[in-house]
Short mmCIF file of C-alpha atoms in Angstrom, two decimals:
data_model
loop_
_atom_site.label_atom_id
_atom_site.label_comp_id
_atom_site.label_asym_id
_atom_site.label_seq_id
_atom_site.Cartn_x
_atom_site.Cartn_y
_atom_site.Cartn_z
CA MET J 10 -40.65 -53.97 8.05
CA ASN J 11 -40.85 -55.26 4.36
CA GLU J 12 -39.10 -57.41 1.86
CA GLU J 13 -36.66 -55.00 0.70
CA ARG J 14 -35.43 -55.04 4.72
CA TYR J 15 -35.03 -58.89 4.62
CA ILE J 16 -32.80 -58.77 1.71
CA LEU J 17 -30.98 -56.23 2.50
CA PHE J 18 -30.84 -58.36 6.52
CA ASP J 19 -29.59 -61.83 4.11
CA GLN J 20 -27.21 -59.77 1.64
CA TYR J 21 -25.10 -58.47 4.80
CA LEU J 22 -24.87 -62.13 6.61
CA GLU J 23 -23.87 -63.36 3.53
CA GLY J 24 -21.12 -61.01 2.76
CA GLU J 25 -22.64 -59.71 -0.40
CA LEU J 26 -22.46 -55.55 0.64
CA THR J 27 -19.45 -53.78 -0.46
CA ILE J 28 -17.47 -51.74 2.42
CA ASP J 29 -19.38 -49.18 2.28
CA GLU J 30 -22.82 -50.35 2.35
CA LYS J 31 -21.37 -52.74 5.48
CA ALA J 32 -20.25 -49.89 7.01
CA ASN J 33 -23.73 -48.07 6.69
CA PHE J 34 -25.76 -51.13 7.69
CA GLU J 35 -23.20 -51.45 10.99
CA LYS J 36 -23.75 -47.83 11.93
CA GLN J 37 -27.75 -48.29 11.19
CA VAL J 38 -27.41 -51.25 13.72
CA ALA J 39 -25.55 -49.52 16.23
CA ASP J 40 -27.63 -45.76 15.78
CA ASP J 41 -31.42 -47.33 15.35
CA PRO J 42 -32.69 -49.75 17.84
CA GLN J 43 -36.07 -50.91 15.98
CA PHE J 44 -33.47 -51.92 12.86
CA ALA J 45 -30.98 -53.97 15.37
CA ALA J 46 -34.04 -55.53 16.71
CA GLU J 47 -35.37 -56.58 13.30
CA PHE J 48 -32.18 -57.56 12.38
CA ALA J 49 -31.50 -60.03 15.66
CA ALA J 50 -34.96 -61.49 14.89
CA PHE J 51 -33.83 -62.02 11.33
CA ARG J 52 -30.85 -63.42 12.13
CA THR J 53 -32.11 -65.89 14.99
CA ALA J 54 -34.69 -67.04 12.21
CA GLN J 55 -31.98 -67.65 9.89
CA GLN J 56 -30.51 -69.71 12.15
CA GLN J 57 -33.08 -71.37 13.40
CA LEU J 58 -34.18 -72.43 10.24
CA GLU J 59 -30.73 -73.87 9.21
CA ASN J 60 -30.97 -76.09 12.40
CA LYS J 61 -34.51 -77.58 11.59
CA PHE J 62 -34.14 -78.27 7.57
CA GLY J 63 -30.16 -78.93 7.81
CA ILE J 64 -31.46 -82.31 6.39
CA ALA J 65 -31.44 -82.26 2.18
CA ALA J 66 -34.94 -83.95 2.49
CA GLU J 67 -36.36 -81.70 5.03
CA ARG J 68 -35.56 -78.78 3.48
CA GLU J 69 -36.81 -79.68 -0.37
CA ALA J 70 -40.38 -80.36 1.34
CA PHE J 71 -40.03 -76.94 3.43
CA LYS J 72 -38.98 -75.14 -0.12
CA GLU J 73 -42.09 -76.98 -1.83
CA ASN J 74 -44.29 -75.47 1.12
CA LEU J 75 -42.58 -72.48 1.11
CA MET J 76 -43.44 -71.40 -2.38
CA LYS J 77 -47.04 -71.72 -1.83
CA ILE J 78 -47.23 -69.82 1.41
CA SER J 79 -44.47 -67.03 -0.41
CA ASP J 80 -46.97 -67.01 -3.42
CA LYS J 81 -49.86 -66.32 -1.16
CA HIS J 82 -48.46 -63.56 1.13
CA PHE J 83 -46.24 -61.72 -0.93
CA HIS J 84 -47.65 -61.86 -4.87
CA LYS J 85 -51.42 -59.99 -5.28
CA ASP J 86 -51.61 -60.89 -8.42
CA LYS J 87 -52.13 -64.84 -8.26
CA SER J 88 -52.52 -65.39 -11.96
CA LYS J 89 -48.89 -64.67 -12.12
CA VAL J 90 -46.38 -67.23 -10.48
CA ILE J 91 -43.13 -65.97 -9.69
CA ALA J 92 -40.11 -67.69 -9.09
CA LEU J 93 -38.32 -67.26 -6.20
CA LYS J 94 -33.93 -66.97 -6.45
CA PRO J 95 -32.41 -69.40 -4.31
CA TRP J 96 -31.70 -67.13 -1.67
CA ASN J 97 -35.20 -65.72 -1.86
CA TYR J 98 -36.03 -69.00 0.08
CA ALA J 99 -34.04 -68.05 3.44
CA VAL J 100 -35.67 -64.13 3.12
CA ALA J 101 -39.31 -65.61 2.17
CA ALA J 102 -38.76 -68.54 5.19
CA SER J 103 -37.83 -65.64 8.07
CA VAL J 104 -40.72 -63.36 6.84
CA VAL J 105 -42.98 -66.15 7.42
CA ILE J 106 -41.62 -67.22 10.86
CA LEU J 107 -42.16 -63.65 12.15
CA ILE J 108 -45.10 -62.75 11.22
CA GLY J 109 -46.32 -66.48 12.87
CA LEU J 110 -47.23 -68.59 9.57
CA PHE J 111 -44.90 -71.35 10.98
CA PHE J 112 -44.96 -71.99 15.04
CA PHE J 113 -41.38 -73.37 15.77
CA ASN J 114 -40.41 -73.86 19.57
CA TYR J 115 -37.86 -70.54 19.82
CA SER J 116 -36.67 -69.73 23.00
CA LYS J 117 -37.77 -66.70 24.79
CA ASN J 118 -34.11 -66.03 25.66
CA PRO J 119 -31.11 -65.99 23.44
CA VAL J 120 -29.17 -69.26 22.98
CA TYR J 121 -25.38 -69.26 23.07
CA GLU J 122 -24.83 -71.27 19.54
CA ASP J 123 -26.44 -68.16 17.70
CA PHE J 124 -23.48 -66.08 19.22
CA SER J 125 -20.59 -68.74 19.30
CA GLN J 126 -19.31 -67.98 15.49
CA HIS J 127 -15.41 -68.36 16.39
CA GLU J 128 -12.70 -66.48 14.57
CA GLN J 129 -10.60 -69.32 13.06
CA ALA J 130 -6.35 -69.78 14.49
CA TYR J 131 -3.94 -68.74 12.23
CA PHE J 132 -0.78 -69.12 14.62
CA THR J 133 2.27 -70.42 12.09
CA GLU J 134 1.54 -67.84 9.26
CA ARG J 135 2.62 -65.24 12.04
CA GLY J 136 6.50 -66.62 11.97
CA ASN J 137 5.51 -69.13 15.44
CA ALA J 138 5.71 -72.22 13.73
CA ASN J 139 6.27 -75.38 16.16
CA THR J 140 4.94 -78.59 15.97
CA THR J 141 2.78 -78.20 19.18
CA LEU J 142 1.54 -74.66 17.80
CA LYS J 143 0.47 -76.51 14.82
CA GLN J 144 -1.19 -79.24 16.30
CA ALA J 145 -3.45 -76.79 18.10
CA GLU J 146 -3.96 -74.80 15.22
CA THR J 147 -5.20 -77.75 13.83
CA ALA J 148 -7.26 -79.14 16.40
CA PHE J 149 -9.12 -75.41 17.31
CA ASN J 150 -9.76 -74.88 13.53
CA ALA J 151 -11.46 -78.32 13.42
CA HIS J 152 -13.57 -77.41 16.82
CA ASN J 153 -11.71 -80.16 18.51
CA TYR J 154 -11.18 -78.45 21.51
CA LYS J 155 -10.58 -81.12 23.83
CA VAL J 156 -7.32 -81.94 21.94
CA ALA J 157 -6.40 -78.08 21.51
CA ILE J 158 -6.83 -77.44 25.41
CA PRO J 159 -3.51 -79.43 26.46
CA LEU J 160 -1.82 -77.96 23.84
CA PHE J 161 -2.35 -75.07 24.38
CA GLU J 162 -1.69 -75.58 28.11
CA LYS J 163 1.82 -76.65 27.24
CA ILE J 164 2.20 -73.78 24.55
CA LEU J 165 1.58 -71.06 27.51
CA LYS J 166 3.79 -72.91 29.76
CA GLU J 167 6.88 -71.89 27.32
CA SER J 168 5.38 -68.24 26.22
CA LYS J 169 2.32 -66.88 27.59
CA THR J 170 0.79 -64.50 24.79
CA PRO J 171 -2.90 -63.01 24.97
CA GLU J 172 -3.42 -64.57 21.83
CA ILE J 173 -2.76 -68.29 23.00
CA GLN J 174 -4.77 -67.24 26.53
CA LEU J 175 -7.35 -65.84 24.38
CA PHE J 176 -8.16 -69.07 21.69
CA TYR J 177 -7.46 -71.47 25.18
CA GLY J 178 -9.91 -69.80 26.98
CA ILE J 179 -12.45 -70.07 24.03
CA SER J 180 -11.20 -73.99 23.78
CA LEU J 181 -12.45 -74.30 27.52
CA LEU J 182 -15.33 -72.07 27.07
CA GLU J 183 -16.54 -74.54 24.35
CA GLU J 184 -15.57 -77.87 26.53
CA ASP J 185 -18.02 -76.53 29.31
CA GLN J 186 -14.98 -75.37 31.50
CA TYR J 187 -16.17 -72.18 32.77
CA LYS J 188 -14.58 -71.35 35.72
CA LYS J 189 -11.16 -71.87 33.97
CA ALA J 190 -12.31 -70.09 31.17
CA GLU J 191 -13.74 -67.11 33.32
CA ALA J 192 -10.26 -66.80 34.64
CA VAL J 193 -8.43 -66.73 31.29
CA PHE J 194 -10.90 -64.09 29.88
CA GLU J 195 -10.49 -61.76 33.26
CA ALA J 196 -7.22 -61.83 33.22
CA LEU J 197 -6.87 -60.65 29.37
CA ARG J 198 -9.84 -58.33 30.25
CA ALA J 199 -7.75 -56.62 32.98
CA GLY J 200 -4.71 -56.33 30.54
CA THR J 201 -3.86 -54.17 27.78
CA SER J 202 -3.76 -56.40 24.71
CA VAL J 203 -5.18 -55.86 21.64
CA TYR J 204 -7.49 -59.49 22.68
CA GLN J 205 -8.75 -57.20 25.67
CA ASP J 206 -12.19 -56.04 24.21
CA LYS J 207 -12.33 -59.78 22.73
CA ALA J 208 -11.40 -61.31 25.84
CA THR J 209 -14.81 -59.52 27.27
CA TRP J 210 -17.02 -60.44 24.54
CA ASN J 211 -15.92 -64.30 25.31
CA LEU J 212 -16.15 -63.47 29.01
CA ALA J 213 -20.35 -62.13 27.92
CA LEU J 214 -20.65 -65.52 25.89
CA CYS J 215 -19.39 -67.82 29.17
CA LYS J 216 -22.18 -66.12 31.15
CA LEU J 217 -24.64 -66.59 28.18
CA LYS J 218 -23.85 -70.20 28.07
CA GLN J 219 -24.45 -70.65 31.49
CA LYS J 220 -27.79 -69.09 31.41
CA ASP J 221 -26.27 -65.88 33.66
CA TYR J 222 -28.56 -63.62 31.41
CA ALA J 223 -28.20 -60.66 34.08
CA GLY J 224 -24.17 -61.27 34.28
CA CYS J 225 -24.08 -61.42 30.38
CA LYS J 226 -25.53 -57.87 30.24
CA LYS J 227 -23.70 -56.61 32.53
CA ILE J 228 -19.94 -57.51 30.81
CA LEU J 229 -21.39 -56.81 27.46
CA LEU J 230 -21.84 -53.46 28.18
CA THR J 231 -18.33 -52.73 29.04
CA ILE J 232 -17.77 -53.38 25.99
CA PRO J 233 -16.53 -50.22 24.16
CA GLN J 234 -18.60 -49.09 20.70
CA ASP J 235 -15.24 -49.11 18.23
CA TYR J 236 -15.22 -53.15 19.07
CA GLU J 237 -14.78 -54.39 15.52
CA ASP J 238 -17.60 -57.23 16.01
CA ASN J 239 -19.94 -54.08 17.76
CA VAL J 240 -22.58 -55.59 15.71
CA GLU J 241 -23.04 -58.69 17.42
CA VAL J 242 -22.80 -57.21 20.79
CA GLN J 243 -25.69 -54.96 19.91
CA LEU J 244 -27.84 -57.63 18.67
CA LEU J 245 -26.88 -59.80 21.87
CA LEU J 246 -27.81 -56.86 23.98
CA LYS J 247 -31.48 -56.36 22.20
CA ASP J 248 -32.08 -60.11 22.37
CA LEU J 249 -31.76 -60.22 26.05
CA GLU J 250 -34.25 -57.04 26.74
#
């Protein structure tokens, strides 16, 4: 594995690739198990770095230390000082972690928080504007799931649409109401709406959050290859191996 590949991973995660480059990248993740595994390791390292160095003072201290390490390991000509671009800190940091220069306490198994980046809700932009729906949308997007749940329940009594069901299920999942969340996702999964695969993905996440790794993997394997977020599916499958 080389630094160029880490840079490619970083560019993908930061949304810096062109449409064609992104498509090629995702195809390689789907077709090349080794590439997918390396990307999964990189992404996990990045996320854990963010968690550990979110405070500015700690991050600055880390950068200062990292400069010394990166100079030692990445630059053979020690007489020349090469400044890292801002995004290179993350790249170099991940390399450092993955080669074992930093010994953080990573868990062996994947964790829910690494895969729970839910899409935002935009109900009112689709012509379904009403006060309760707007309140539910605002609460969900603010990650105030406890407030969103009763609002979704009120809406579902009047209109049981798959879209509202999906976001209701996610809110339940975030509040650790697993049985209710699973029931919602199972119902959507058994249906024929455009939210069927998303429901299956969130059902797998529900198992992951409960540390039911076998159950999570079993559900993931039922998601079709043409699912729009198949890269995430493949990464989680690799982490579960």
